[in-house]
Amino acid sequence: DGNFTKADVMPAEPPASFVGQSSFVDFDGDGYQDHLLPVCLDKSCQSSAIYLAKPGSEKCRNVFERQSSLSKRETDGEGVVGRVRRKPDSL
């Protein structure tokens, strides 16, 4: 009908002291918008996280939790994690 409707229910309180700006993007290319939310976990923001909420999921996932276990360019089923390639110094 052209109206924005949010049918999923997420936790009311994020586990954070300060919440950043939300981003709504189809990060994994499945055709559905995902919700990315950066947060500070303490008042001085020395500890931070980025949470990902996917449509149909009742939990937010910290995108950095599994990154250390992935060493090659591969996907974890919820997003792509890979190495950043450097440009050559000369051609």
mmCIF file of C-alpha atoms in Angstrom:
data_model
loop_
_atom_site.group_PDB
_atom_site.id
_atom_site.type_symbol
_atom_site.label_atom_id
_atom_site.label_comp_id
_atom_site.label_asym_id
_atom_site.label_seq_id
_atom_site.Cartn_x
_atom_site.Cartn_y
_atom_site.Cartn_z
ATOM 1 C CA ASP A 1 0.000 0.000 0.000
ATOM 2 C CA GLY A 2 3.064 2.280 -0.100
ATOM 3 C CA ASN A 3 3.155 2.854 3.663
ATOM 4 C CA PHE A 4 6.181 1.914 5.762
ATOM 5 C CA THR A 5 5.241 -0.815 8.228
ATOM 6 C CA LYS A 6 7.571 -2.394 10.772
ATOM 7 C CA ALA A 7 6.217 -5.777 11.838
ATOM 8 C CA ASP A 8 9.283 -7.183 13.634
ATOM 9 C CA VAL A 9 9.686 -6.679 17.379
ATOM 10 C CA MET A 10 13.141 -5.897 18.763
ATOM 11 C CA PRO A 11 14.274 -5.432 22.381
ATOM 12 C CA ALA A 12 13.334 -1.977 23.695
ATOM 13 C CA GLU A 13 16.642 -1.369 25.487
ATOM 14 C CA PRO A 14 19.928 -1.953 23.634
ATOM 15 C CA PRO A 15 22.736 -3.234 25.897
ATOM 16 C CA ALA A 16 24.621 0.059 25.698
ATOM 17 C CA SER A 17 25.294 3.387 27.423
ATOM 18 C CA PHE A 18 25.030 5.465 24.238
ATOM 19 C CA VAL A 19 23.385 4.575 20.946
ATOM 20 C CA GLY A 20 24.646 5.906 17.613
ATOM 21 C CA GLN A 21 22.916 6.579 14.289
ATOM 22 C CA SER A 22 21.004 3.647 12.812
ATOM 23 C CA SER A 23 21.651 2.490 9.264
ATOM 24 C CA PHE A 24 19.120 0.534 7.234
ATOM 25 C CA VAL A 25 20.768 -1.271 4.324
ATOM 26 C CA ASP A 26 20.550 -4.682 2.678
ATOM 27 C CA PHE A 27 24.035 -5.714 3.880
ATOM 28 C CA ASP A 28 23.830 -9.378 2.882
ATOM 29 C CA GLY A 29 22.029 -8.940 -0.455
ATOM 30 C CA ASP A 30 18.992 -11.036 0.481
ATOM 31 C CA GLY A 31 16.504 -8.349 -0.600
ATOM 32 C CA TYR A 32 15.544 -7.303 2.955
ATOM 33 C CA GLN A 33 16.782 -4.256 4.856
ATOM 34 C CA ASP A 34 19.005 -4.986 7.840
ATOM 35 C CA HIS A 35 19.393 -2.648 10.828
ATOM 36 C CA LEU A 36 22.946 -1.701 11.840
ATOM 37 C CA LEU A 37 23.354 0.109 15.174
ATOM 38 C CA PRO A 38 26.695 1.383 16.590
ATOM 39 C CA VAL A 39 26.798 1.669 20.399
ATOM 40 C CA CYS A 40 29.124 2.594 23.271
ATOM 41 C CA LEU A 41 29.141 -0.098 25.936
ATOM 42 C CA ASP A 42 30.466 2.212 28.666
ATOM 43 C CA LYS A 43 30.070 5.916 29.466
ATOM 44 C CA SER A 44 33.570 6.856 28.233
ATOM 45 C CA CYS A 45 33.038 4.889 24.978
ATOM 46 C CA GLN A 46 36.289 2.970 25.465
ATOM 47 C CA SER A 47 34.348 -0.186 24.641
ATOM 48 C CA SER A 48 32.036 -0.177 21.639
ATOM 49 C CA ALA A 49 30.091 -2.542 19.424
ATOM 50 C CA ILE A 50 28.053 -2.595 16.251
ATOM 51 C CA TYR A 51 24.822 -4.572 16.402
ATOM 52 C CA LEU A 52 23.052 -6.084 13.405
ATOM 53 C CA ALA A 53 19.336 -6.866 13.448
ATOM 54 C CA LYS A 54 18.020 -8.960 10.586
ATOM 55 C CA PRO A 55 14.349 -9.242 9.583
ATOM 56 C CA GLY A 56 12.662 -12.155 11.326
ATOM 57 C CA SER A 57 15.255 -12.325 14.108
ATOM 58 C CA GLU A 58 14.362 -11.416 17.687
ATOM 59 C CA LYS A 59 17.987 -10.761 18.688
ATOM 60 C CA CYS A 60 20.607 -8.212 17.732
ATOM 61 C CA ARG A 61 24.018 -9.715 16.910
ATOM 62 C CA ASN A 62 27.368 -8.043 17.613
ATOM 63 C CA VAL A 63 29.044 -8.055 14.195
ATOM 64 C CA PHE A 64 32.539 -8.306 15.732
ATOM 65 C CA GLU A 65 31.879 -11.455 17.815
ATOM 66 C CA ARG A 66 32.788 -13.991 15.132
ATOM 67 C CA GLN A 67 35.118 -11.884 12.993
ATOM 68 C CA SER A 68 38.298 -13.083 14.739
ATOM 69 C CA SER A 69 37.490 -16.707 13.860
ATOM 70 C CA LEU A 70 37.299 -15.937 10.130
ATOM 71 C CA SER A 71 40.721 -15.628 8.527
ATOM 72 C CA LYS A 72 39.914 -15.914 4.811
ATOM 73 C CA ARG A 73 37.515 -14.047 2.589
ATOM 74 C CA GLU A 74 34.328 -15.904 3.448
ATOM 75 C CA THR A 75 30.790 -15.376 4.644
ATOM 76 C CA ASP A 76 29.321 -16.386 7.968
ATOM 77 C CA GLY A 77 25.762 -16.595 6.613
ATOM 78 C CA GLU A 78 24.817 -13.193 8.020
ATOM 79 C CA GLY A 79 27.276 -10.952 6.236
ATOM 80 C CA VAL A 80 30.579 -10.906 4.437
ATOM 81 C CA VAL A 81 33.806 -10.586 6.378
ATOM 82 C CA GLY A 82 37.046 -10.349 4.445
ATOM 83 C CA ARG A 83 40.491 -8.822 4.194
ATOM 84 C CA VAL A 84 41.067 -5.339 2.843
ATOM 85 C CA ARG A 85 43.375 -5.485 -0.163
ATOM 86 C CA ARG A 86 46.082 -2.882 -0.511
ATOM 87 C CA LYS A 87 46.645 -1.195 -3.832
ATOM 88 C CA PRO A 88 50.084 -1.842 -5.335
ATOM 89 C CA ASP A 89 52.654 0.900 -4.737
ATOM 90 C CA SER A 90 53.519 0.960 -8.440
ATOM 91 C CA LEU A 91 52.148 -0.458 -11.667
#
